[in-house]
């Protein structure tokens, strides 16, 4: 559905044909739309995964700095 929307199909048409709400499809489109970060194309999903990984690494770093 994301690809169909990117090819020009309106959200309303996709919602009527496939069932999910226009809002759900719009969220999927937003999540799949690439953004450029330091010359690399990333999706919102990629960015969220990187943010989670960063939070884990920062927490590990804090623990290690308390030990040292």
XYZ file of N, CA, C and O in Angstrom:
272
model
N 0.818 -1.185 0.000
C 0.000 0.000 0.000
C 0.867 1.257 0.000
O 0.499 2.239 -0.617
N 1.992 1.179 0.714
C 2.898 2.326 0.745
C 3.377 2.632 -0.668
O 3.349 3.787 -1.112
N 3.792 1.601 -1.378
C 4.284 1.805 -2.744
C 3.185 2.363 -3.644
O 3.439 3.263 -4.446
N 1.980 1.840 -3.498
C 0.862 2.345 -4.298
C 0.616 3.820 -4.017
O 0.363 4.605 -4.933
N 0.702 4.206 -2.741
C 0.511 5.617 -2.403
C 1.639 6.470 -2.992
O 1.402 7.553 -3.531
N 2.864 5.968 -2.904
C 3.999 6.705 -3.452
C 3.897 6.833 -4.970
O 4.442 7.758 -5.546
N 3.188 5.898 -5.590
C 2.980 5.958 -7.034
C 1.786 6.829 -7.416
O 1.474 6.971 -8.591
N 1.110 7.409 -6.406
C 0.060 8.370 -6.702
C -1.345 8.004 -6.257
O -2.260 8.816 -6.410
N -1.549 6.814 -5.731
C -2.892 6.443 -5.270
C -3.240 7.219 -4.009
O -2.447 7.278 -3.072
N -4.430 7.800 -3.943
C -4.850 8.529 -2.742
C -5.077 7.592 -1.554
O -5.464 6.435 -1.728
N -4.860 8.109 -0.356
C -5.066 7.325 0.859
C -6.498 6.808 0.946
O -6.728 5.663 1.331
N -7.453 7.647 0.595
C -8.865 7.262 0.672
C -9.142 6.047 -0.208
O -9.811 5.099 0.212
N -8.606 6.050 -1.402
C -8.799 4.940 -2.334
C -8.195 3.652 -1.785
O -8.805 2.576 -1.862
N -6.999 3.751 -1.225
C -6.332 2.574 -0.661
C -7.099 2.037 0.544
O -7.248 0.822 0.708
N -7.586 2.935 1.382
C -8.340 2.528 2.570
C -9.616 1.796 2.163
O -9.971 0.770 2.750
N -10.302 2.314 1.153
C -11.542 1.685 0.694
C -11.273 0.317 0.076
O -12.029 -0.625 0.286
N -10.178 0.193 -0.669
C -9.884 -1.068 -1.353
C -9.339 -2.147 -0.419
O -9.707 -3.311 -0.508
N -8.441 -1.746 0.515
C -7.737 -2.747 1.317
C -8.216 -2.860 2.765
O -7.890 -3.827 3.443
N -8.923 -1.851 3.276
C -9.484 -1.977 4.612
C -8.898 -1.117 5.716
O -9.647 -0.594 6.528
N -7.568 -0.968 5.822
C -7.036 -0.141 6.917
C -7.487 1.315 6.775
O -7.817 1.768 5.687
N -7.473 2.026 7.884
C -7.886 3.433 7.844
C -6.858 4.280 7.104
O -5.694 3.883 6.954
N -7.317 5.439 6.649
C -6.393 6.379 5.987
C -5.266 6.764 6.935
O -4.124 6.894 6.517
N -5.590 6.939 8.214
C -4.574 7.321 9.195
C -3.501 6.250 9.336
O -2.309 6.567 9.417
N -3.907 4.991 9.362
C -2.933 3.902 9.469
C -2.006 3.883 8.257
O -0.787 3.756 8.393
N -2.588 4.005 7.094
C -1.777 4.000 5.865
C -0.830 5.192 5.864
O 0.339 5.061 5.489
N -1.309 6.354 6.303
C -0.463 7.551 6.353
C 0.728 7.336 7.285
O 1.854 7.762 6.978
N 0.497 6.662 8.407
C 1.593 6.362 9.341
C 2.600 5.442 8.677
O 3.816 5.648 8.774
N 2.119 4.423 7.969
C 3.022 3.493 7.294
C 3.850 4.210 6.234
O 5.036 3.955 6.081
N 3.206 5.113 5.508
C 3.916 5.879 4.476
C 5.005 6.723 5.124
O 6.145 6.751 4.654
N 4.671 7.382 6.226
C 5.646 8.226 6.925
C 6.824 7.394 7.415
O 7.980 7.791 7.292
N 6.545 6.212 7.969
C 7.599 5.351 8.477
C 8.505 4.833 7.362
O 9.683 4.595 7.580
N 7.950 4.643 6.180
C 8.715 4.077 5.068
C 9.404 5.130 4.209
O 10.255 4.786 3.387
N 9.055 6.395 4.405
C 9.642 7.458 3.590
C 11.066 7.732 4.051
O 11.296 8.057 5.214
N 12.037 7.574 3.145
C 13.432 7.783 3.547
C 13.743 9.251 3.833
O 13.167 10.147 3.225
N 14.649 9.448 4.795
C 15.175 10.773 5.085
C 16.691 10.695 4.958
O 17.274 9.631 5.146
N 17.318 11.796 4.637
C 18.768 11.814 4.468
C 19.430 12.248 5.768
O 19.088 13.282 6.331
N 20.366 11.434 6.244
C 21.141 11.748 7.437
C 22.603 11.535 7.086
O 23.012 10.410 6.789
N 23.356 12.621 7.098
C 24.780 12.566 6.763
C 25.017 11.822 5.457
O 25.877 10.960 5.350
N 24.201 12.134 4.458
C 24.370 11.556 3.134
C 23.860 10.137 2.984
O 24.004 9.539 1.929
N 23.247 9.581 4.031
C 22.705 8.228 3.960
C 21.189 8.269 4.083
O 20.649 9.033 4.869
N 20.534 7.439 3.317
C 19.083 7.357 3.346
C 18.648 6.428 4.477
O 19.085 5.283 4.542
N 17.815 6.936 5.368
C 17.308 6.158 6.502
C 15.795 6.323 6.576
O 15.265 7.381 6.256
N 15.114 5.278 7.036
C 13.679 5.396 7.289
C 13.476 5.757 8.752
O 14.393 5.636 9.564
N 12.266 6.155 9.080
C 11.943 6.489 10.468
C 12.183 5.271 11.366
O 12.675 5.407 12.490
N 11.876 4.093 10.853
C 12.105 2.861 11.615
C 13.599 2.691 11.915
O 13.981 2.345 13.031
N 14.451 2.957 10.908
C 15.906 2.870 11.109
C 16.361 3.841 12.193
O 17.161 3.493 13.060
N 15.858 5.058 12.142
C 16.249 6.088 13.100
C 15.832 5.686 14.513
O 16.609 5.821 15.458
N 14.624 5.152 14.660
C 14.160 4.732 15.987
C 15.014 3.588 16.529
O 15.335 3.558 17.719
N 15.394 2.644 15.665
C 16.264 1.549 16.098
C 17.625 2.089 16.535
O 18.185 1.639 17.537
N 18.159 3.056 15.784
C 19.444 3.660 16.146
C 19.348 4.414 17.472
O 20.275 4.362 18.285
N 18.232 5.098 17.697
C 18.046 5.815 18.958
C 17.991 4.847 20.141
O 18.564 5.117 21.202
N 17.320 3.711 19.967
C 17.261 2.705 21.033
C 18.657 2.154 21.322
O 19.050 2.000 22.478
N 19.397 1.871 20.255
C 20.758 1.336 20.421
C 21.643 2.366 21.121
O 22.435 2.014 21.997
N 21.501 3.620 20.756
C 22.274 4.687 21.393
C 21.957 4.765 22.884
O 22.866 4.899 23.711
N 20.686 4.667 23.240
C 20.288 4.724 24.646
C 20.913 3.573 25.434
O 21.400 3.766 26.558
N 20.932 2.381 24.843
C 21.549 1.221 25.506
C 23.039 1.450 25.695
O 23.588 1.208 26.777
N 23.704 1.930 24.652
C 25.147 2.174 24.745
C 25.476 3.258 25.763
O 26.460 3.147 26.502
N 24.651 4.304 25.814
C 24.879 5.365 26.802
C 24.713 4.829 28.219
O 25.486 5.179 29.116
N 23.723 3.969 28.423
C 23.512 3.377 29.743
C 24.692 2.472 30.123
O 25.193 2.531 31.251
N 25.157 1.666 29.169
C 26.313 0.810 29.428
C 27.549 1.648 29.749
O 28.327 1.316 30.648
N 27.726 2.736 29.029
C 28.855 3.637 29.253
C 28.800 4.237 30.660
O 29.820 4.345 31.341
N 27.613 4.634 31.081
C 27.433 5.216 32.422
C 27.779 4.195 33.499
O 28.468 4.502 34.463
N 27.329 2.964 33.305
C 27.642 1.893 34.264
C 29.140 1.663 34.339
O 29.725 1.570 35.427
N 29.781 1.592 33.197
C 31.224 1.355 33.156
C 32.013 2.515 33.774
O 33.034 2.309 34.436
N 31.540 3.745 33.569
C 32.258 4.886 34.134
C 32.135 4.917 35.665
O 33.031 5.379 36.360
N 31.031 4.389 36.208
C 30.873 4.316 37.667
C 31.811 3.263 38.260
O 32.273 3.415 39.375
N 32.052 2.209 37.517
C 32.931 1.124 37.989
C 34.381 1.565 37.990
O 35.128 1.225 38.901
N 34.775 2.320 36.986
C 36.182 2.691 36.833
C 36.639 3.716 37.841
O 36.030 4.366 38.531
